[in-house]
């Protein structure tokens, strides 16, 4: 038997990830030697490490497997993803991405006074929407390369967008003013340092659930917005798998339409806690109470946006359909990324777990289908948000990663063991759904 060595290397702040990985190795690859610090004399068969800790020179050796693609900006930068999707739709206008990703416009801006010019160019369609008196569409502004809810704002007028950019452009502004705006105090950014931005259509009718009922409490809360954090495993050049133990991350406060919380002076939405589902913006106790598994929503009532009365019960059939639809949207998103080969390059000796954010909408009255929309793709996802109570979810995730991405890479080609039946795209095995096959990429 060949002696194998793996390096699991994450910062001390990521002990949650390190511990789960080491435990997964003991179960799936018990004969491997696993180091949690680098030894220069060892050429590791596998580097499972934080992106900045990977020895990329060693990764050029095809015998060394790494847990990240070197180049994947076409997926993880919001402006690049918007461009990749636009190119994909131009070639494939019937792609599921037409409904599976909100309309998104990428632009670059260094100073707020450049906005008027952008309204005649990259943001022309947005400007037309804002000038339509009969339109009730809202838009969401996001920095292209920020995370943790930084810089996110809602608007539905040119004046509101201008005011938002002016506030980001004012480097001498007093942050105490920001602290008075609940939900925004910790997310202000500098316009000059960000440069690249996207404007995305706001999904106005998100699926809502009562988190108190999900906790088994009798007292009735109202509906809250959530997004799904879906862990997606990309392997080699290129297969994609969906981990079906998806997290449902809920907002800190009860949902109400953006127009219900406008400031009369600048038309900006003052309290974003009903709209931002990033649990990193919540205190530890609140965040823990707002993390569920998608499977825990099955059999529960989803609520209307105005009266918060029950519109129906999420059935197992609907849940299964959502997972399949997520698989289709994710597969097409990766195809879009592959279309920008200068910004997304795969490799046979690489794999990566991405955290993909999915928003579900309330089904139309005439249909039971729950619309699925992909919001963004995150590299190096924060596994800690799963929490201690659901630590087994991450442990089982890593077990699957080792089983799907690592073991086959080091299989002995001379083995006489019978081959498994090929795993086809769209097929579920255990807690995994194969989303994209290499032949269809």
XYZ file of C-alpha atoms in Angstrom:
441
model
C 0.000 0.000 0.000
C 1.287 3.450 -0.985
C 1.838 5.772 1.954
C -0.197 8.952 1.468
C 0.277 12.345 3.115
C -2.266 15.128 3.394
C -1.781 18.671 4.617
C -4.764 20.325 6.307
C -3.733 23.922 6.836
C -6.077 26.684 7.956
C -5.553 29.719 10.222
C -6.028 29.283 13.949
C -9.343 31.118 13.613
C -10.607 28.245 11.438
C -10.356 25.419 13.981
C -13.998 24.571 13.206
C -12.969 23.618 9.655
C -9.725 21.927 10.626
C -11.349 19.713 13.240
C -14.124 18.649 10.876
C -11.625 17.794 8.131
C -9.338 15.774 10.402
C -12.353 13.833 11.663
C -13.465 13.150 8.070
C -10.009 11.814 7.170
C -10.100 9.398 10.091
C -13.367 7.983 8.813
C -12.899 8.014 5.015
C -9.104 7.779 4.595
C -7.893 6.304 7.895
C -4.562 5.113 6.466
C -3.482 8.595 5.373
C -1.010 10.646 7.399
C -2.590 14.027 8.087
C -0.512 17.054 9.126
C -2.013 20.315 10.375
C 1.283 22.155 9.941
C 3.571 22.084 6.927
C 6.747 19.983 6.903
C 9.093 21.156 4.175
C 10.609 17.709 3.630
C 7.263 16.179 2.628
C 5.743 16.399 -0.847
C 2.095 16.149 0.055
C -0.223 14.042 -2.037
C -3.050 16.391 -1.054
C -3.027 19.990 0.068
C -6.342 20.827 1.744
C -5.612 24.383 2.780
C -6.689 27.997 2.838
C -6.180 29.486 -0.644
C -3.279 31.706 0.459
C -1.559 28.768 2.176
C -1.445 26.496 -0.889
C 1.978 25.775 -2.382
C 1.025 26.417 -5.995
C 4.454 25.395 -7.313
C 3.933 21.937 -5.842
C 0.419 21.927 -7.284
C 1.894 22.022 -10.780
C 2.854 18.414 -10.142
C -0.161 16.408 -11.323
C 0.471 13.918 -8.512
C -0.381 16.614 -5.974
C -4.087 17.277 -5.499
C -5.262 20.678 -4.221
C -8.605 21.828 -2.851
C -8.897 24.967 -4.960
C -8.753 26.154 -8.535
C -6.100 28.786 -9.021
C -8.329 30.955 -11.208
C -12.111 31.237 -10.640
C -12.881 34.954 -10.766
C -15.579 34.375 -13.385
C -17.638 32.762 -10.634
C -16.737 34.466 -7.372
C -16.526 38.127 -8.415
C -20.038 39.470 -8.785
C -19.208 41.697 -11.764
C -17.392 38.888 -13.600
C -20.255 36.478 -12.915
C -22.740 39.004 -14.299
C -20.647 39.269 -17.473
C -20.297 35.484 -17.770
C -24.057 35.035 -17.422
C -24.751 37.763 -19.991
C -22.437 36.051 -22.484
C -24.083 32.694 -21.827
C -27.557 34.130 -22.352
C -26.472 35.851 -25.562
C -25.492 32.453 -26.995
C -28.233 30.447 -25.261
C -31.262 32.752 -24.814
C -33.415 29.871 -23.533
C -30.947 29.046 -20.736
C -32.411 28.481 -17.276
C -30.240 31.408 -16.163
C -32.817 33.743 -17.700
C -35.054 32.978 -14.713
C -32.427 31.435 -12.436
C -30.382 34.598 -11.753
C -31.830 38.081 -11.084
C -31.066 40.718 -13.713
C -27.631 42.037 -12.836
C -25.621 44.945 -14.238
C -21.899 45.388 -13.633
C -20.231 48.781 -13.591
C -17.146 50.598 -12.369
C -17.274 53.869 -10.476
C -14.658 55.833 -8.555
C -16.688 58.906 -7.573
C -20.391 59.455 -7.036
C -20.582 62.252 -9.632
C -19.966 59.654 -12.366
C -23.431 58.147 -11.915
C -25.247 60.356 -14.435
C -22.886 59.230 -17.187
C -23.379 55.575 -16.228
C -27.149 55.988 -16.589
C -26.533 56.566 -20.303
C -24.236 53.572 -20.630
C -23.864 50.442 -18.433
C -26.864 51.338 -16.271
C -29.207 52.479 -19.045
C -31.728 49.691 -18.412
C -31.714 50.424 -14.682
C -32.309 54.120 -15.395
C -35.261 53.287 -17.638
C -36.765 51.153 -14.881
C -36.347 53.921 -12.316
C -38.009 56.447 -14.639
C -41.035 54.214 -15.215
C -43.728 55.724 -13.024
C -45.757 52.526 -13.030
C -42.857 50.355 -11.933
C -42.607 49.071 -8.382
C -39.267 47.336 -8.960
C -36.525 47.645 -6.389
C -32.816 47.176 -6.950
C -29.971 46.127 -4.701
C -26.477 47.621 -4.856
C -23.501 45.368 -4.047
C -19.714 45.797 -4.180
C -18.339 43.222 -6.612
C -15.630 41.902 -4.331
C -16.949 42.448 -0.807
C -18.609 39.898 1.434
C -20.341 39.730 4.828
C -23.034 42.176 3.671
C -20.602 45.060 3.182
C -21.896 47.925 1.070
C -25.290 46.385 0.309
C -28.110 48.902 -0.091
C -31.654 48.961 -1.537
C -33.109 51.698 -3.753
C -35.937 52.381 -6.181
C -35.085 55.836 -7.515
C -32.170 57.648 -9.114
C -32.118 60.058 -6.189
C -31.827 57.257 -3.643
C -28.966 55.610 -5.526
C -27.187 58.947 -5.815
C -27.576 59.539 -2.074
C -26.149 56.082 -1.313
C -23.116 56.634 -3.536
C -22.623 60.128 -2.096
C -22.476 58.609 1.396
C -19.867 56.084 0.237
C -17.935 58.833 -1.550
C -17.689 61.059 1.525
C -14.500 59.874 3.182
C -14.784 62.560 5.876
C -18.342 61.650 6.924
C -19.019 61.016 10.608
C -19.625 57.311 11.197
C -21.841 58.216 14.157
C -24.549 59.073 11.614
C -24.293 55.549 10.269
C -24.639 54.044 13.723
C -28.109 55.556 13.995
C -29.243 53.493 11.009
C -29.883 50.023 12.315
C -28.645 47.311 9.977
C -26.272 49.640 8.107
C -23.814 50.763 10.777
C -21.281 48.012 10.142
C -21.579 47.811 6.366
C -20.450 51.195 5.065
C -17.688 51.037 2.460
C -15.457 53.450 0.564
C -16.523 54.020 -3.026
C -12.981 54.797 -4.101
C -11.567 51.551 -2.679
C -14.278 49.293 -4.114
C -14.495 50.562 -7.724
C -16.304 47.485 -9.120
C -20.012 47.130 -8.340
C -23.156 45.379 -9.458
C -26.801 46.385 -9.365
C -29.136 43.423 -9.123
C -32.903 43.308 -9.299
C -34.356 42.826 -5.823
C -36.457 39.683 -5.480
C -39.663 41.216 -4.160
C -41.540 38.105 -3.017
C -39.106 35.862 -1.142
C -40.412 32.709 0.489
C -41.151 33.472 4.162
C -41.334 31.245 7.237
C -42.063 31.821 10.912
C -38.788 31.064 12.721
C -40.514 30.693 16.095
C -42.656 27.910 14.687
C -39.530 26.297 13.234
C -38.111 26.303 16.759
C -41.218 24.543 18.040
C -42.443 27.571 19.986
C -46.157 28.197 20.356
C -45.997 32.004 20.231
C -46.478 33.122 16.644
C -43.900 35.342 15.002
C -44.291 36.698 11.473
C -42.596 35.629 8.286
C -38.891 36.130 7.810
C -36.806 36.107 4.676
C -33.985 33.581 4.255
C -31.515 32.357 1.706
C -30.106 28.897 1.190
C -26.377 28.370 1.599
C -25.667 25.502 -0.752
C -22.293 23.770 -0.614
C -21.229 22.851 -4.131
C -18.283 20.604 -4.953
C -16.526 21.143 -8.268
C -14.102 18.383 -9.304
C -11.412 18.324 -11.973
C -12.311 19.556 -15.438
C -15.324 19.555 -14.629
C -17.905 17.680 -12.583
C -20.184 19.456 -10.130
C -22.028 18.013 -7.125
C -24.643 19.571 -4.812
C -24.612 18.744 -1.098
C -28.320 18.497 -0.321
C -28.016 19.274 3.411
C -28.552 22.946 2.638
C -28.588 25.668 5.276
C -31.497 28.105 5.549
C -30.106 31.377 6.923
C -32.788 33.759 8.157
C -32.854 37.531 8.510
C -32.773 39.028 12.008
C -36.182 40.708 11.793
C -39.644 40.210 10.329
C -39.979 40.860 6.611
C -41.710 43.924 5.284
C -41.473 45.388 1.773
C -38.643 47.937 1.312
C -41.149 50.761 0.756
C -42.433 50.304 4.312
C -39.162 51.551 5.787
C -38.190 54.560 3.705
C -36.564 57.699 5.041
C -38.452 60.767 3.776
C -35.280 62.801 3.353
C -33.139 60.587 1.126
C -35.601 57.817 0.130
C -33.178 55.200 1.455
C -34.213 52.031 3.249
C -33.031 52.625 6.803
C -33.371 49.194 8.395
C -31.890 46.380 6.336
C -32.203 43.680 8.994
C -35.372 42.340 7.349
C -33.627 42.068 3.982
C -30.049 40.998 4.728
C -29.893 37.311 5.566
C -26.150 37.311 6.264
C -25.912 35.778 9.728
C -22.443 37.303 10.113
C -24.200 40.644 10.685
C -26.094 39.224 13.670
C -24.822 38.677 17.184
C -23.832 35.110 18.056
C -27.042 34.191 19.881
C -29.330 35.650 17.217
C -27.368 33.994 14.438
C -27.580 30.566 16.064
C -31.360 30.931 16.348
C -31.641 31.873 12.677
C -29.826 28.885 11.146
C -31.870 25.878 10.047
C -31.588 23.079 7.541
C -33.694 23.335 4.402
C -35.130 19.921 5.257
C -36.527 21.411 8.493
C -38.780 23.714 6.452
C -40.606 20.819 4.820
C -44.087 20.426 6.270
C -44.114 24.031 7.522
C -46.347 26.884 6.388
C -44.921 29.599 4.168
C -46.457 33.037 4.649
C -47.736 35.979 2.641
C -45.763 39.231 2.448
C -48.504 41.564 3.681
C -50.750 39.746 6.176
C -48.213 36.998 6.972
C -51.003 34.457 6.787
C -50.295 30.925 5.571
C -50.262 30.491 1.795
C -49.594 26.777 1.945
C -47.359 24.077 3.377
C -43.990 23.264 1.839
C -44.346 19.673 0.648
C -41.639 17.041 0.214
C -42.348 17.101 -3.508
C -41.729 20.853 -3.618
C -38.509 20.468 -1.602
C -37.224 17.765 -3.943
C -38.120 19.917 -6.946
C -36.217 22.871 -5.461
C -33.086 20.751 -5.070
C -33.275 19.524 -8.664
C -33.827 23.054 -9.937
C -30.857 24.311 -7.904
C -28.771 21.596 -9.560
C -29.814 22.814 -13.003
C -29.124 26.477 -12.223
C -25.746 25.687 -10.671
C -24.710 23.532 -13.640
C -25.578 26.297 -16.082
C -23.750 28.858 -13.925
C -20.567 26.796 -14.116
C -21.008 26.480 -17.888
C -21.231 30.265 -18.003
C -18.035 30.523 -15.967
C -16.229 28.125 -18.308
C -17.152 30.476 -21.144
C -14.717 33.008 -19.676
C -11.634 30.807 -19.823
C -9.318 33.688 -18.971
C -11.122 34.047 -15.629
C -12.007 30.452 -14.784
C -9.526 27.685 -15.409
C -10.072 24.131 -14.242
C -7.407 21.491 -13.629
C -7.542 17.696 -13.330
C -5.697 17.799 -9.999
C -7.970 20.349 -8.331
C -11.355 20.452 -6.670
C -13.158 23.097 -4.646
C -16.130 23.568 -2.334
C -18.047 26.758 -3.070
C -20.768 28.317 -0.960
C -23.582 29.351 -3.286
C -26.406 31.596 -2.121
C -29.864 30.739 -3.427
C -33.080 32.693 -2.883
C -36.487 31.040 -3.110
C -39.606 32.974 -4.099
C -43.247 32.474 -3.250
C -44.976 30.360 -5.919
C -47.608 31.972 -8.115
C -51.226 31.288 -7.155
C -51.703 29.066 -10.205
C -48.581 26.982 -9.574
C -46.856 24.958 -6.877
C -43.417 25.512 -8.410
C -41.069 27.495 -6.170
C -38.848 29.838 -8.211
C -35.118 29.414 -7.578
C -32.605 32.217 -8.122
C -28.851 32.163 -7.628
C -27.535 35.325 -5.980
C -23.774 34.763 -5.789
C -20.944 32.250 -5.610
C -18.519 32.359 -2.676
C -15.068 30.846 -2.490
C -13.712 29.810 0.922
C -17.172 29.743 2.550
C -17.461 30.258 6.291
C -18.378 26.797 7.577
C -18.695 28.113 11.137
C -22.071 29.661 10.390
C -23.475 26.134 10.468
C -23.001 26.304 14.232
C -22.069 23.751 16.861
C -25.525 22.164 16.968
C -25.200 21.146 13.313
C -21.472 20.449 13.214
C -22.267 16.974 11.857
C -23.486 18.639 8.635
C -19.984 19.949 7.894
C -18.310 16.715 8.972
C -20.529 14.761 6.574
C -19.876 17.353 3.871
C -16.134 16.773 4.137
C -16.632 13.022 4.215
C -18.432 13.325 0.901
C -15.717 15.559 -0.531
C -13.032 12.999 0.333
C -15.173 10.203 -1.072
C -16.045 11.966 -4.340
C -13.012 14.133 -5.108
C -10.026 12.551 -3.338
C -10.376 8.769 -3.224
C -10.989 8.315 -6.975
C -7.986 10.514 -7.817
C -5.640 8.125 -6.038
C -7.353 4.873 -7.021
C -4.974 2.143 -8.134
C -5.587 1.720 -11.906
C -4.564 -1.938 -11.620
C -7.294 -2.637 -9.074
C -9.621 -5.516 -9.915
C -12.460 -4.104 -7.818
C -15.711 -3.827 -9.796
C -16.445 -0.390 -11.199
C -19.416 1.524 -9.858
C -22.322 2.377 -12.115
C -21.583 5.774 -13.698
C -23.086 8.654 -11.744
C -25.245 10.656 -14.125
C -26.101 14.346 -13.911
C -29.433 14.806 -12.165
C -28.984 11.644 -10.072
C -28.999 11.735 -6.275
C -26.873 9.389 -4.179
C -27.212 9.755 -0.452
C -26.872 13.447 0.399
C -25.377 14.369 -2.958
C -26.850 15.352 -6.307
C -24.656 15.289 -9.379
C -25.321 18.575 -11.118
C -22.880 18.604 -14.035
C -21.034 15.836 -15.828
C -17.669 16.442 -17.496
C -19.158 15.456 -20.856
C -21.814 18.175 -20.545
C -19.630 21.012 -19.300
